[in-house]
Coordinates of C-alpha atoms and ligand atoms in Angstrom, one line a residue:
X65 CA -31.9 -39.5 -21.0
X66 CA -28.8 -40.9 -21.3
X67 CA -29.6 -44.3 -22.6
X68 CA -28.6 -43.2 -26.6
X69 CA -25.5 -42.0 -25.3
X70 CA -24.3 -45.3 -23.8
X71 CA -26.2 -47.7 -26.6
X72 CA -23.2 -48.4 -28.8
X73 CA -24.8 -50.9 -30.9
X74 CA -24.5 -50.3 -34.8
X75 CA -26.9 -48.0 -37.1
X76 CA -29.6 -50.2 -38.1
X77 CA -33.1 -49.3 -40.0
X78 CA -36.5 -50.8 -39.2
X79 CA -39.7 -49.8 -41.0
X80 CA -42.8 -51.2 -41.3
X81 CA -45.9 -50.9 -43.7
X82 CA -49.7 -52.9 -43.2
X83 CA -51.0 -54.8 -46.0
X84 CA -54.1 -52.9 -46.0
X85 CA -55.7 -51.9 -49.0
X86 CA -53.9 -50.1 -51.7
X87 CA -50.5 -47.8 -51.4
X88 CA -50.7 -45.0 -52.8
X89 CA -48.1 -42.0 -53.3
X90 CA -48.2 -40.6 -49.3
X91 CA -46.9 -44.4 -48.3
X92 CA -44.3 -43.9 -51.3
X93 CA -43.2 -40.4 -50.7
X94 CA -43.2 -40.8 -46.8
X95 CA -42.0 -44.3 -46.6
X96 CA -40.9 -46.6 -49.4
X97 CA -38.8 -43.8 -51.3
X98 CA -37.3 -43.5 -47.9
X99 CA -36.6 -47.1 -47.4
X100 CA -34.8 -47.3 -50.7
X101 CA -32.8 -44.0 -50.8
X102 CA -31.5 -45.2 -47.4
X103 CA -30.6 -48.6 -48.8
X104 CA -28.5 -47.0 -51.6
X105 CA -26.4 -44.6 -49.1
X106 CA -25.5 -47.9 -47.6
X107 CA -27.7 -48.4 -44.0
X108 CA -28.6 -51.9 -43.3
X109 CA -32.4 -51.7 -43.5
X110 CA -34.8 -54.2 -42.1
X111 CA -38.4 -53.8 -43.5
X112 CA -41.2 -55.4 -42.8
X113 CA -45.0 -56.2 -43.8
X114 CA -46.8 -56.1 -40.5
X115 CA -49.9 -58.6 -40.7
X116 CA -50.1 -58.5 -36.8
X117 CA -50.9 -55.2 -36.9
X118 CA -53.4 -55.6 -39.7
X119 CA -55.6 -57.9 -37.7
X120 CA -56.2 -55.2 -34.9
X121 CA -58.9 -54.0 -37.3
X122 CA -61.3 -56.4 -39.2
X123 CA -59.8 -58.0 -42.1
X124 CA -61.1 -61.0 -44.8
X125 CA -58.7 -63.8 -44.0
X126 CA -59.0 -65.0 -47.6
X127 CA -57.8 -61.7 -49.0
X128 CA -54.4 -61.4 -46.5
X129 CA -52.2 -63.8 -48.2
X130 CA -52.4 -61.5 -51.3
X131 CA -52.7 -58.2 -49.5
X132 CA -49.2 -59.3 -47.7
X133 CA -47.7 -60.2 -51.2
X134 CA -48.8 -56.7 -52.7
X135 CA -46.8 -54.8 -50.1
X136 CA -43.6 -56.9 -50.6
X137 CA -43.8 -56.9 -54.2
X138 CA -44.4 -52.6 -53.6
X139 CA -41.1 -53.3 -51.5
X140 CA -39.4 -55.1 -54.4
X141 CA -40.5 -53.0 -57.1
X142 CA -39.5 -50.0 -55.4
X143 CA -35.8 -51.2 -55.1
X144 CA -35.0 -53.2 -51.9
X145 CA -32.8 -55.7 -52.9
X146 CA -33.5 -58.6 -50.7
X147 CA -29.8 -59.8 -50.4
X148 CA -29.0 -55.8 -49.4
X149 CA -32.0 -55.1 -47.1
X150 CA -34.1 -57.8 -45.5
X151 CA -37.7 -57.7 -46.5
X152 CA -39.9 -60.6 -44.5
X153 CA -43.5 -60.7 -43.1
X154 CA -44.1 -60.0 -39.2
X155 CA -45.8 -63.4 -38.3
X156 CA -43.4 -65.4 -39.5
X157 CA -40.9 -64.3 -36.7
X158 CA -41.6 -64.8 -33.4
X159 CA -39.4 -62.2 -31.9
X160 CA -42.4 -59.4 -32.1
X161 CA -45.5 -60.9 -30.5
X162 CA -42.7 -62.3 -27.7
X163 CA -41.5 -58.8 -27.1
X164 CA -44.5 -56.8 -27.7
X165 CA -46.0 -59.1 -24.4
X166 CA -42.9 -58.0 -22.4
X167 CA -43.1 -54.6 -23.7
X168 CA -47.0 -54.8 -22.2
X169 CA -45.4 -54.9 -19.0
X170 CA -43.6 -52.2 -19.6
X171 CA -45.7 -49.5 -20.9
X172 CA -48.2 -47.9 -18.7
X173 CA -52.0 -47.5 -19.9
X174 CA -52.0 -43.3 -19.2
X175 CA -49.2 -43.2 -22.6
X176 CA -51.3 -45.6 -24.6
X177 CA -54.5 -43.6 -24.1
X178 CA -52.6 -40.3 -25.3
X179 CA -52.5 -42.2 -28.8
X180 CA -54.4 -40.3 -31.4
X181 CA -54.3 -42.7 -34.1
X182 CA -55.9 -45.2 -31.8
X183 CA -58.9 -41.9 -30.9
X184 CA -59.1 -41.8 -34.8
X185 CA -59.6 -44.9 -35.4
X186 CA -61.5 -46.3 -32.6
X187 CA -63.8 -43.2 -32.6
X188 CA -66.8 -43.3 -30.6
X189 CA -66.8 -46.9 -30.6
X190 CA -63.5 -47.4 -27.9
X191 CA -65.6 -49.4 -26.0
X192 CA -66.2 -51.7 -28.9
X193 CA -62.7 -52.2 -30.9
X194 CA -60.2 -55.0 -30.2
X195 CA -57.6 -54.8 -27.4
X196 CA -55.0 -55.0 -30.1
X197 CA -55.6 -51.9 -32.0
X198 CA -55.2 -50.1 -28.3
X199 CA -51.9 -52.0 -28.2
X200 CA -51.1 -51.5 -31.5
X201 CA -48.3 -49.3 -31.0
X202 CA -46.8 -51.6 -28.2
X203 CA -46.4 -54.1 -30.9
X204 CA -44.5 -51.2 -33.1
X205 CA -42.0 -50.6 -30.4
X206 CA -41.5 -54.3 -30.5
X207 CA -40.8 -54.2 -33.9
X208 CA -38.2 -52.0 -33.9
X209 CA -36.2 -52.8 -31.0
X210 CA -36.7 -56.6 -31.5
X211 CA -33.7 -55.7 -33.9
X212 CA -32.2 -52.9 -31.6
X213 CA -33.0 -50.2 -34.5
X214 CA -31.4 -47.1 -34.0
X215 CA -33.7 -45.2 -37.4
X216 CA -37.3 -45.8 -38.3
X217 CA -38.1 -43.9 -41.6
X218 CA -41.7 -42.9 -41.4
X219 CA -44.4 -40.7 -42.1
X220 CA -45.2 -37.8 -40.1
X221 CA -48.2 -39.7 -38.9
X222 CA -46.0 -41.8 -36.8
X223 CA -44.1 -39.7 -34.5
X224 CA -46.2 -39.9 -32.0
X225 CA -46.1 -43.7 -32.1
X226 CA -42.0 -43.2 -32.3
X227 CA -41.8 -41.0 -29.1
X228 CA -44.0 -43.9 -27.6
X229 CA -41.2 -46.5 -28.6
X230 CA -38.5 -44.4 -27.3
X231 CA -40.3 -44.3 -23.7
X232 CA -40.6 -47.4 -23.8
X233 CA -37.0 -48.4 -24.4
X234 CA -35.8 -46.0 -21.8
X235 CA -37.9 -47.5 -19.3
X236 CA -37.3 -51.1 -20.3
X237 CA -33.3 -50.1 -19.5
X238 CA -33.9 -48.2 -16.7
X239 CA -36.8 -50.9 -14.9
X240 CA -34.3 -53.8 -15.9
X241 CA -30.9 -51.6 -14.8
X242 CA -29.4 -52.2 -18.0
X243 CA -28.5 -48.8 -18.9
X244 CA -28.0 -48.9 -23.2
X245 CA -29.8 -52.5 -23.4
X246 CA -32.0 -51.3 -26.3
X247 CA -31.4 -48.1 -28.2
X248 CA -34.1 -45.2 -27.7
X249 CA -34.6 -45.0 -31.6
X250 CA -35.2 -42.0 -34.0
X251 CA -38.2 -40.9 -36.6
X252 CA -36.7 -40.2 -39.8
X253 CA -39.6 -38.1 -40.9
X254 CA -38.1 -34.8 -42.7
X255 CA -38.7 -34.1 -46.1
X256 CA -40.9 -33.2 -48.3
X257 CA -42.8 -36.1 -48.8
X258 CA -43.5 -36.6 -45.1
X259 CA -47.1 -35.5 -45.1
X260 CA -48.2 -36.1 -48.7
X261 CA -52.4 -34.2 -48.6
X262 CA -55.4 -35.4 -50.4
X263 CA -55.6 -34.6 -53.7
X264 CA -59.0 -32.9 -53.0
X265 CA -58.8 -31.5 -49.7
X266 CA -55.4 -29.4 -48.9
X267 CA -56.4 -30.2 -45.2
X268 CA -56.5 -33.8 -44.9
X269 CA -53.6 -36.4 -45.4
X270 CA -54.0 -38.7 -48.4
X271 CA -55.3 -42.0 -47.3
X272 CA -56.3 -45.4 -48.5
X273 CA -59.5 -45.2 -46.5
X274 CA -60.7 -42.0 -48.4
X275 CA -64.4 -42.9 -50.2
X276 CA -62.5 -40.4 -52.9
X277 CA -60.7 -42.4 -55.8
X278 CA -59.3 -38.9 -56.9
X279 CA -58.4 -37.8 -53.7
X280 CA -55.1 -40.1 -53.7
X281 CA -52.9 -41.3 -56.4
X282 CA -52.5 -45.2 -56.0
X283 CA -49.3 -47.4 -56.7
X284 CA -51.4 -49.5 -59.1
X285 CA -52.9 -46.3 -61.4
X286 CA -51.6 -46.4 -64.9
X287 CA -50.3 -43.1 -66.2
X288 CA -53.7 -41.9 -68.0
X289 CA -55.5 -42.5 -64.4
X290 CA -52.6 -40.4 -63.1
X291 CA -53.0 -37.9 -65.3
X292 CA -56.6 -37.5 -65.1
X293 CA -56.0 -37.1 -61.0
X294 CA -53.4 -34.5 -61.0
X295 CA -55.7 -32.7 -63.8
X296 CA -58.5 -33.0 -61.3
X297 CA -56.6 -32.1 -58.4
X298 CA -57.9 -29.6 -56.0
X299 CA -56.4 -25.6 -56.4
X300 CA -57.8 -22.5 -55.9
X301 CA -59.4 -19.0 -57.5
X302 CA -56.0 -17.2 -57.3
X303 CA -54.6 -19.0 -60.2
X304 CA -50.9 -18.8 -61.0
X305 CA -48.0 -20.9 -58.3
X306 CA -46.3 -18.1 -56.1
X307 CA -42.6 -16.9 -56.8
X308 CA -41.7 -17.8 -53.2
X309 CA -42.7 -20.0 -50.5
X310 CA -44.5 -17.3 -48.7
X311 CA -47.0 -16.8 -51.8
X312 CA -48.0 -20.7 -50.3
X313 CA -49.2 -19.7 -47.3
X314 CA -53.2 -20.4 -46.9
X315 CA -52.9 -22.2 -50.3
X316 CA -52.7 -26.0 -48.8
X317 CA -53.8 -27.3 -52.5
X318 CA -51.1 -25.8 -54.1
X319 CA -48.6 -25.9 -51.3
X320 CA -49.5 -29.8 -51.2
X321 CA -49.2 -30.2 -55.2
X322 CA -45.5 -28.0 -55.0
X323 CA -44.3 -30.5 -52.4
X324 CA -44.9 -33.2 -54.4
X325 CA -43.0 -32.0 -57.2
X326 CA -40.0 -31.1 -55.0
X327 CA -40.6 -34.5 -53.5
X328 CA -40.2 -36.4 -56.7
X329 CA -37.8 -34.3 -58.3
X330 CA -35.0 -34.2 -55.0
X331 CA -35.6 -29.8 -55.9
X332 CA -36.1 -28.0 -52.8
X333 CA -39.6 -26.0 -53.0
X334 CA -37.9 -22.9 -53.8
X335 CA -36.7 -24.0 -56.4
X336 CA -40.0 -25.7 -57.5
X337 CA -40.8 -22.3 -57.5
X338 CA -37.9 -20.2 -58.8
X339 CA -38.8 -22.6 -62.2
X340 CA -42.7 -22.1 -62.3
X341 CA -43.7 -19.5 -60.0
X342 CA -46.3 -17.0 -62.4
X343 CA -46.9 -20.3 -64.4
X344 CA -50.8 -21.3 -64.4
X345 CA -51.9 -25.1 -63.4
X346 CA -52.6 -25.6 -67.1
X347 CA -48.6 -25.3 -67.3
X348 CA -47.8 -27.2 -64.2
X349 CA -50.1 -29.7 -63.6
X350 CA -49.0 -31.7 -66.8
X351 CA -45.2 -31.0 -65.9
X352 CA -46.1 -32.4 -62.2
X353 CA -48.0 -35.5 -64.4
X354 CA -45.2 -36.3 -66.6
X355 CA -43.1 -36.2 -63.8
X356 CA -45.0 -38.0 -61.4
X357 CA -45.1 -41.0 -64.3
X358 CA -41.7 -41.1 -65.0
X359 CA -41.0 -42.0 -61.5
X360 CA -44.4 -44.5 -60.7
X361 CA -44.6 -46.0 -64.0
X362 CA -41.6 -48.3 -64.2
X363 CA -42.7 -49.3 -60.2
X364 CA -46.4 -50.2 -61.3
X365 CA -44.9 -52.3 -63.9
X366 CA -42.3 -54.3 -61.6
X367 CA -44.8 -54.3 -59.0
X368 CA -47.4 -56.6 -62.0
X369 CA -44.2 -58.5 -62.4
X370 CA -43.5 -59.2 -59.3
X371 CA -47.8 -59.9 -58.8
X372 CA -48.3 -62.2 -61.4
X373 CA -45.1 -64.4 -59.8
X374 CA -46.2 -65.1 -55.9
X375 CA -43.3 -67.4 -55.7
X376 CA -40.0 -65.3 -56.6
X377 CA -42.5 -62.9 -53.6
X378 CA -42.6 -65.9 -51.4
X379 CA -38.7 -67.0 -51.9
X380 CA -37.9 -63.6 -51.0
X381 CA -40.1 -63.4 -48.4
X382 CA -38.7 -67.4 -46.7
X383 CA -34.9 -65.5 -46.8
X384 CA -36.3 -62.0 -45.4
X385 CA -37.5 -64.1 -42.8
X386 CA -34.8 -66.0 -42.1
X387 CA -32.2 -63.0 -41.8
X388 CA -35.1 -61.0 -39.3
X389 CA -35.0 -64.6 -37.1
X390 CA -31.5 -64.8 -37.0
X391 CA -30.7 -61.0 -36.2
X392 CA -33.8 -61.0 -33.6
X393 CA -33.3 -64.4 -31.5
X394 CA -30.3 -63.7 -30.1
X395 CA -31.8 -60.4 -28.7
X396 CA -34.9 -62.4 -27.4
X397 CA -32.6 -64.7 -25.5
X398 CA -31.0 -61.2 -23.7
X399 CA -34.2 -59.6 -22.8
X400 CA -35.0 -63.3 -21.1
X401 CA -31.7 -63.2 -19.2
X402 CA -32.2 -59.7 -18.1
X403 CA -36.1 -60.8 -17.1
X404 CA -35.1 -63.2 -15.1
X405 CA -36.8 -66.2 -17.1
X406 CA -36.2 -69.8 -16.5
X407 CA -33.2 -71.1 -19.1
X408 CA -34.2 -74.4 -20.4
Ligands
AMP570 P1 -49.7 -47.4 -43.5 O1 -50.3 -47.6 -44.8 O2 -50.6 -46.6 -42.6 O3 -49.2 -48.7 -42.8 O4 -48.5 -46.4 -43.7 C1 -47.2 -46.8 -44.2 C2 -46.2 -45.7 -44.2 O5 -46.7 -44.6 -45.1 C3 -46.0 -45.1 -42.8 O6 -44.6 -44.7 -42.7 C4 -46.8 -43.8 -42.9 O7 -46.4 -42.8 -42.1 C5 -46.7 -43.4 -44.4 N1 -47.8 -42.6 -44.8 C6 -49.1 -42.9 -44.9 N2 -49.8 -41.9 -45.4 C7 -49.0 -40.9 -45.7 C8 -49.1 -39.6 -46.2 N3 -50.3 -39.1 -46.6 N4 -48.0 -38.8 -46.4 C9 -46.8 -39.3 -46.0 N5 -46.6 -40.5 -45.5 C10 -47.7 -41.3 -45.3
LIG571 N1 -47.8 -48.1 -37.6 C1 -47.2 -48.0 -38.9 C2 -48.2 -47.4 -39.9 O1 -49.4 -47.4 -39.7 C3 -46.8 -49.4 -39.4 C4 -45.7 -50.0 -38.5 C5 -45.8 -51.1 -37.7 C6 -44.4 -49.5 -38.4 N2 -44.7 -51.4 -37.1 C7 -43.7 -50.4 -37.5 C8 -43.7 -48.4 -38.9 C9 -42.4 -50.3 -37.1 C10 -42.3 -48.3 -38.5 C11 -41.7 -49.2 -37.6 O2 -47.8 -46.9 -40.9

């Protein structure tokens, strides 16, 4: 492809989280911390709450307003600075359902049904779920290049929806022979935090829609409930952490609990290991709690702040949306000049 070569457009982050049910420390490890370390090196960072994508799945309509609030306030209290970064809600800019319906015409149905998150979550019931969760990762590609986003800071889970975005730019440039129009953008996914496991099964990702409480440490848990589930966490017969990161191999518990650790502490996992390797879990599992609370406990309490004050959320919200309308209109207004639709 040559399309990133001849994009010259400047460096800009998009990232997007669903106000779904609770965060918990995967979306912060493999997202949020992301979003923020980003915004402190200096990127311009768009991030949104995407309540279009929420409806593809069944939702209570009188719980969303909050739900939506609860992610930005996760956003806030995390440490975008909404004059820094713009933070804004996904309905409340046109520029994604507009392009997402282009971007429809673009995509073709064979790369849609190669989506595994859709097989996952559809299950045997494909027949029976809503044309939008199918599309769901149409409306993601429209996210990110409704701003021409060259870096989308995610979670391993969503390379496969990135790759999707990137086809779909390249094909947008190359149907419309506007070579470099949108950029083909790029998963920020590596690090240790990018695949943060249950708690209580080394072998599945930690999730909000596990029936396990303990398998997943939530944004809103107060330090003795964090405690208790790193205490409870999942390990194994053989006991002591490994010297090296070999010793990890066929240990996903462990492997999973050094990550976070090295995650949370910026160490690499050697030297996680260099520091307690021969150690036993009654030795590192309250090191790993302290540590974890040092870093989540200030973030639970901004994030009450910021709860208990919807309309410092909401003002923040009104100018995140403003700066997403301004920077994605004018984009809007090219794709419908390179369309071909009438001007009025
Ligand atoms: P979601 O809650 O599914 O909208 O996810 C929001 C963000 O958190 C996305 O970037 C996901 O890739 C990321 N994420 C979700 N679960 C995990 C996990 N267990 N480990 C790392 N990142 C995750
Ligand atoms: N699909 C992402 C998730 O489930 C959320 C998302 C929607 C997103 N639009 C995005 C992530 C754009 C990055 C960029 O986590």
């Amino acid at each position: 492809m040559t399309d990133v070569q001849s994009y010259s457009g400047p460096n800009r982050v998009f990232s997007g989280i669903q106000p779904t049910g609770n965060l918990h420390l995967g979306n912060y490890l493999g997202a949020l911390k992301k979003f923020v370390d980003l915004q402190a090196a200096g990127w311009t960072g768009i991030y949104c709450v995407v309540d279009l994508h929420a409806i593809t799945q069944p939702h209570d309509p009188a719980l969303l307003p909050d739900q939506t609030r609860q992610i930005a306030a996760a956003m806030l209290a995390c440490g975008l600075d909404p004059d820094q970064s713009t933070v804004f809600v996904q309905s409340a800019v046109p520029a994604h359902a507009e392009l997402a319906w282009i971007f429809n015409c673009v995509a073709r149905m064979g790369w849609l049904e190669k989506m595994t998150q859709f097989k996952d979550k559809g299950g045997e019931n494909s027949e029976r779920v809503s044309v939008g969760l199918f599309d769901y990762p149409v409306l993601q590609a429209a996210d990110i290049l409704a701003y021409r986003a060259t870096h989308v800071p995610v979670g391993e889970d969503q390379q496969q929806h990135l790759e999707l975005s990137r086809n779909i730019a390249a094909r947008f440039n190359q149907q419309y022979d506007a070579p470099g129009f949108f950029p083909e953008p790029e998963a920020l996914i590596e690090g240790p935090g990018a695949r943060i496991m249950s708690l209580k099964d080394g072998s599945k990702k930690m999730s909000k829609s596990d029936p396990s409480d303990l398998s997943r440490i939530n944004l809103v848990d107060d330090r003795d409930t964090i405690a208790r589930k790193i205490k409870k966490a999942k390990t194994d017969l053989l006991g002591d952490l490994p010297e090296t990161e070999d010793g990890l191999e066929g240990r996903p518990e462990v492997e999973n609990l050094v990550g976070i650790y090295s995650a949370f502490s910026g160490q690499s996992v050697e030297a996680v290991l260099a520091e307690f390797g021969g150690a036993g879990f009654g030795t590192f599992k309250p090191a790993l709690a302290e540590l974890a609370i040092s870093h989540l406990a200030p973030i639970t309490e901004r994030m009450r702040a910021y709860m208990a004050d919807p309309a410092e959320i909401d003002r923040a919200l009104q100018k995140g949306a403003e700066k997403a309308h301004a920077i994605s209109a004018p984009v809007i207004k090219e794709v419908r000049d390179v369309i071909g639709f009438w001007k009025s």
